[in-house]
Structures are given as C-alpha cells and as structure tokens.
mmCIF file of C-alpha atoms and ligand atoms in Angstrom:
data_model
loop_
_atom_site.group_PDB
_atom_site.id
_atom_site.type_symbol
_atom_site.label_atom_id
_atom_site.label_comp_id
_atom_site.label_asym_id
_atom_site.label_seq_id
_atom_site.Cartn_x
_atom_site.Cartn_y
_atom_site.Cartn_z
ATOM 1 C CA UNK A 1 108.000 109.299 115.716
ATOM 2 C CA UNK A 2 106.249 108.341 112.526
ATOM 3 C CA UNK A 3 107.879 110.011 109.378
ATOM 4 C CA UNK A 4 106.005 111.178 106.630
ATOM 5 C CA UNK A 5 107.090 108.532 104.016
ATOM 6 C CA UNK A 6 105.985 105.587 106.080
ATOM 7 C CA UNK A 7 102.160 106.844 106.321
ATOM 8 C CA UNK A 8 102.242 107.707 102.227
ATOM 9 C CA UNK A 9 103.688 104.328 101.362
ATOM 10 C CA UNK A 10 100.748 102.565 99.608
ATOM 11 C CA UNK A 11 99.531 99.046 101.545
ATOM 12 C CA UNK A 12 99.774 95.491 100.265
ATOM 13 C CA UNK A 13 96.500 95.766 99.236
ATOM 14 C CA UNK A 14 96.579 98.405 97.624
ATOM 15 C CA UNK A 15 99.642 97.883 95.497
ATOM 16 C CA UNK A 16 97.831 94.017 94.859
ATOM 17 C CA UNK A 17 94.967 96.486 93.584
ATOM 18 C CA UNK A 18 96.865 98.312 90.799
ATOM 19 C CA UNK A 19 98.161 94.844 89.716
ATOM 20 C CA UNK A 20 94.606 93.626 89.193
ATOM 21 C CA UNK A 21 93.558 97.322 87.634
ATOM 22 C CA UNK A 22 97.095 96.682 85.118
ATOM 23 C CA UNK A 23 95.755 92.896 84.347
ATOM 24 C CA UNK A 24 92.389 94.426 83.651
ATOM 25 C CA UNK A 25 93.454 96.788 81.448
ATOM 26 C CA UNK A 26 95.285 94.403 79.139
ATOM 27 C CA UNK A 27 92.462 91.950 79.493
ATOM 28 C CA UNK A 28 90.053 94.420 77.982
ATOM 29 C CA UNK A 29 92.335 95.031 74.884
ATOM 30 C CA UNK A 30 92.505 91.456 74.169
ATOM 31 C CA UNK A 31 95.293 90.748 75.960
ATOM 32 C CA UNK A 32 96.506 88.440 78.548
ATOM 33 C CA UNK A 33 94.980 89.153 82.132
ATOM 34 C CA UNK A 34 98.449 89.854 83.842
ATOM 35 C CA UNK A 35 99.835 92.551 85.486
ATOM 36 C CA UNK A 36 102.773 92.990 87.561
ATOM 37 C CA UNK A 37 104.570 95.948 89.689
ATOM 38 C CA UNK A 38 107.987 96.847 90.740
ATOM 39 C CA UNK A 39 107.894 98.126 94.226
ATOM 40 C CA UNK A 40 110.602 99.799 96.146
ATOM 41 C CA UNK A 41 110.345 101.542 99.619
ATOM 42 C CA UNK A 42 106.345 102.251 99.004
ATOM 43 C CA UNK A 43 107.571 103.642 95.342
ATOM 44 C CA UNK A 44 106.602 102.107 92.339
ATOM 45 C CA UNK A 45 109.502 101.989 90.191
ATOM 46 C CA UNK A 46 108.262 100.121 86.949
ATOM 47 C CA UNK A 47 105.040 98.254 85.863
ATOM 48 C CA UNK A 48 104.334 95.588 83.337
ATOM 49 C CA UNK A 49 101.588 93.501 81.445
ATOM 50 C CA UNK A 50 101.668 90.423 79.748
ATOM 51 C CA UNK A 51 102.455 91.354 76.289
ATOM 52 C CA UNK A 52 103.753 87.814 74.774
ATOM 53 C CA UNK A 53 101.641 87.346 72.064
ATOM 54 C CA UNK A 54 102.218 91.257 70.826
ATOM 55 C CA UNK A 55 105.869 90.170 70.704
ATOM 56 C CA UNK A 56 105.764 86.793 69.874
ATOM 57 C CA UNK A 57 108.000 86.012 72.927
ATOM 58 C CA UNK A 58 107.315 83.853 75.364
ATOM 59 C CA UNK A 59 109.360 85.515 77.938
ATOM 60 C CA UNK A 60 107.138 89.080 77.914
ATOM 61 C CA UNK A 61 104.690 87.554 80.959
ATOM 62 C CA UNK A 62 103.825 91.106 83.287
ATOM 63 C CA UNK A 63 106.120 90.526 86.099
ATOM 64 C CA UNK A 64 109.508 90.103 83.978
ATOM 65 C CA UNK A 65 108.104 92.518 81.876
ATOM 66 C CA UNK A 66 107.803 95.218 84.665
ATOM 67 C CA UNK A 67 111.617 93.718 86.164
ATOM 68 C CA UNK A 68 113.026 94.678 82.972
ATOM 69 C CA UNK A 69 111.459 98.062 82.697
ATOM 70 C CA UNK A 70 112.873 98.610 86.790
ATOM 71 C CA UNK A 71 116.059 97.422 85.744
ATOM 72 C CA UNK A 72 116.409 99.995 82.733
ATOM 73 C CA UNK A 73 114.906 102.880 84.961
ATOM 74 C CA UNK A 74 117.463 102.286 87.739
ATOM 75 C CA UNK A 75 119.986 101.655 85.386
ATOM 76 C CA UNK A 76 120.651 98.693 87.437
ATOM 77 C CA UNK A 77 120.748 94.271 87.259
ATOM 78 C CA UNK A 78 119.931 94.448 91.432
ATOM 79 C CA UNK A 79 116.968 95.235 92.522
ATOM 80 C CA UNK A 80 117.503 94.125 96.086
ATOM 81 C CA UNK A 81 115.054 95.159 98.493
ATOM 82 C CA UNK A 82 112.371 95.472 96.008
ATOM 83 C CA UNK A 83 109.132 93.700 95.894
ATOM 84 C CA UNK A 84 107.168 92.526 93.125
ATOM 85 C CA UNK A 85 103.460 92.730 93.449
ATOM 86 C CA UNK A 86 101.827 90.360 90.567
ATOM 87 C CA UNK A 87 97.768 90.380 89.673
ATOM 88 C CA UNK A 88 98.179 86.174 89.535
ATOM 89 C CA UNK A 89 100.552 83.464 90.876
ATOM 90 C CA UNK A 90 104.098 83.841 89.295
ATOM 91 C CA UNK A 91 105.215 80.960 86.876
ATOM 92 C CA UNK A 92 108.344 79.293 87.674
ATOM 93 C CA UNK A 93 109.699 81.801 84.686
ATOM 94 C CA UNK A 94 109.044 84.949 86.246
ATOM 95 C CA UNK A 95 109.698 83.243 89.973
ATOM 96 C CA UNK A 96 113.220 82.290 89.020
ATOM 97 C CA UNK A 97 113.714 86.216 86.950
ATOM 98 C CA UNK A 98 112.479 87.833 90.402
ATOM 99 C CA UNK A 99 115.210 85.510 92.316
ATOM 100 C CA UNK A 100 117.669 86.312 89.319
ATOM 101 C CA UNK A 101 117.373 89.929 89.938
ATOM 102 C CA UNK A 102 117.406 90.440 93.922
ATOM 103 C CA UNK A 103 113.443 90.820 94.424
ATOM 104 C CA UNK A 104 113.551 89.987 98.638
ATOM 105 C CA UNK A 105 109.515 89.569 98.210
ATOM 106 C CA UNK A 106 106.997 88.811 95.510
ATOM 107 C CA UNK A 107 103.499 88.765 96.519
ATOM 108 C CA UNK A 108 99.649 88.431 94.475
ATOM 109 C CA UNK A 109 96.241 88.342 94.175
ATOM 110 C CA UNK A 110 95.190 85.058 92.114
ATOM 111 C CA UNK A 111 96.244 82.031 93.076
ATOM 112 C CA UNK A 112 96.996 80.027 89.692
ATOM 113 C CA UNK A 113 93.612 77.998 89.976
ATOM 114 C CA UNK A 114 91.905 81.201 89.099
ATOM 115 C CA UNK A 115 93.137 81.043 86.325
ATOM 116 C CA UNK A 116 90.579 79.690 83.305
ATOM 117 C CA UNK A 117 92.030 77.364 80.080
ATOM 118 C CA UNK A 118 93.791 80.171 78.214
ATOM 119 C CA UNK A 119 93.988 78.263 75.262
ATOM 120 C CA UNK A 120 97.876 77.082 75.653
ATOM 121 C CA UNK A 121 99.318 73.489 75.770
ATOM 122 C CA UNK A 122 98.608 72.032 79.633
ATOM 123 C CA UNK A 123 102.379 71.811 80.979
ATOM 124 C CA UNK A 124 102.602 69.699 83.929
ATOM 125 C CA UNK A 125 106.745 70.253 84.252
ATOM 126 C CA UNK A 126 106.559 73.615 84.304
ATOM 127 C CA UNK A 127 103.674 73.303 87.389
ATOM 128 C CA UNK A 128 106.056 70.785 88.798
ATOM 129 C CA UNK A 129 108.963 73.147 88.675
ATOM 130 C CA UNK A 130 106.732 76.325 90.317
ATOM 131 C CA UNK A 131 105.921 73.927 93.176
ATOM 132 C CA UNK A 132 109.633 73.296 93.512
ATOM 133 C CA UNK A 133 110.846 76.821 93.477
ATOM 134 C CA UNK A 134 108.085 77.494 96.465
ATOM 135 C CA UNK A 135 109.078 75.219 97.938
ATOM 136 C CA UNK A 136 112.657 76.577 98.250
ATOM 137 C CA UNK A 137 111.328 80.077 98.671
ATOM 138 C CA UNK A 138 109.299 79.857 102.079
ATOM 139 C CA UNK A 139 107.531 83.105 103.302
ATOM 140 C CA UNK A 140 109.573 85.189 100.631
ATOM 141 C CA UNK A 141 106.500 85.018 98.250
ATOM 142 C CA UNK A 142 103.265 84.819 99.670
ATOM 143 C CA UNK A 143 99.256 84.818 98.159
ATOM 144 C CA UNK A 144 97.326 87.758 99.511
ATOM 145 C CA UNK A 145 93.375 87.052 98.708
ATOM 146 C CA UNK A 146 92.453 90.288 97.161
ATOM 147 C CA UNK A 147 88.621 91.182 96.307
ATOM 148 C CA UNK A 148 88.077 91.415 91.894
ATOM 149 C CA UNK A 149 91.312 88.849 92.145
ATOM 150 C CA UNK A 150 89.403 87.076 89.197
ATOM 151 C CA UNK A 151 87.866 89.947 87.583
ATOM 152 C CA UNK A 152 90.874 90.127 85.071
ATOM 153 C CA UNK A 153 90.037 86.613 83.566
ATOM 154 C CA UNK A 154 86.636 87.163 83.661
ATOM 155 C CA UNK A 155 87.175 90.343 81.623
ATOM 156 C CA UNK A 156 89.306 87.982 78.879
ATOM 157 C CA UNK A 157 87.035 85.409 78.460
ATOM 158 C CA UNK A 158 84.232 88.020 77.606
ATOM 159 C CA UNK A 159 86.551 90.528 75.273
ATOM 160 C CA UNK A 160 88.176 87.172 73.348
ATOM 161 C CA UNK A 161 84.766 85.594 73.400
HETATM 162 ZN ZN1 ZN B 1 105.337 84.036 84.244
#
C-alpha cells in the first residue's frame, strides 16, 4: 500500500529545480548565483542563498545559510536524516557544515566547472580540500545533471555586467 505522503513528496528533480529557481533569484538582484535547500522526509524545512557579500561574511554561501535557518526552525544542531539539495557543487565549507550537522545526503545541479570567474582570488587548497572531502564521502553526495543548471550564472554575468 502506497501512503499518501510518499506520492506528495517532491522528486530529486524537482527539489534540484527550486535550488536553481532560489540561485536565480539572487542572481537577478545582483547577487551570488547560489541557492540551497533543507530537505526532510519530502518537506522543505529551510532555504538559503548566498548572501556573503550583503554580510560581509564569508561563511553566508546558500547551503550553510539554509542549515542554519533548519537548525533555528527545528530548534535543533542534528539534522540527521535530512538532505541538502544545492543549485551548484558544495565547497569544502559548506561540505564539511552539512557533515557537521548530520545531513545523510547532499545532492546538486552544477557541477563546479559551471561555474564562470566570479571575480574572487583562484584558491587551489580549498579545490584540493573539496576533492578530499569527496573523496571520503562516496555516494553520500552525488551531481544530478539538471536542465537551466547554468542558467543562474548566466543570469549574474548579465545583471553585474
Ligand atoms: Zn560553500
């Protein structure tokens, strides 16, 4: 028997979707193209978008930004058995926050070499360190191609430009 719940809870794809439509968003205020979700049993339970530069802190990327709004609306530090659903590749940053805070599964759209020069300092240790942290994570994140994956950068270039 198939309950109700199970046939409401919202795909991969189209949780990856929202993501991109969050990243979008931000991109088209002049912000950058990130967007992240906090997923729990098909509910989402917080969202977040890159806000960095608003807050001069470089800690505000989207998916530790939607972890700590999860956190405060569960009233919780665990969100075991949650997912995080990202619009890009997660830095080794927000990979190590997700691990920090029980995600079991983060998943996105764009891998990192959508991603155009953004203006910042090229930081080959911090690359290094991301491929060392997937390395240690196996299947527990995983890229899902997603169509308009690059429409967020896209959308930055031409608002910034
Ligand atoms: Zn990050």
């Amino acid at each position: 028997m198939t309950n109700t719940n199970d046939q409401n809870q919202p795909s991969d794809g189209e949780l990856l979707r929202e993501a991109i439509r969050l990243a979008l968003d931000n991109a088209a205020a002049g912000h950058p193209p990130f967007g992240a979700l906090v997923v729990r049993d098909g509910q989402v339970i917080a969202t977040g978008v890159n806000t960095a530069e608003q807050v001069s802190d470089p800690t505000a990327h989207a998916e530790i930004e939607a972890v700590r709004a999860a956190c405060r609306e569960l009233n919780t530090l665990d969100l075991s058995g949650a997912i995080v659903v990202s619009s890009c590749e997660p830095c080794a940053m927000c990979h190590t926050v997700c691990a920090v805070a029980g995600i079991t599964r983060i998943i996105y759209a764009a891998p990192k070499e959508f991603v155009p020069d953004l203006g910042g300092t090229p930081r080959p240790d911090l690359v290094e360190m991301q491929a060392v942290l997937r390395g240690l994570a196996g299947d527990s994140i995983q890229h899902i191609a997603t169509p308009g994956a690059d429409e967020p950068f896209t959308r930055f270039v031409e608002t910034i430009g």
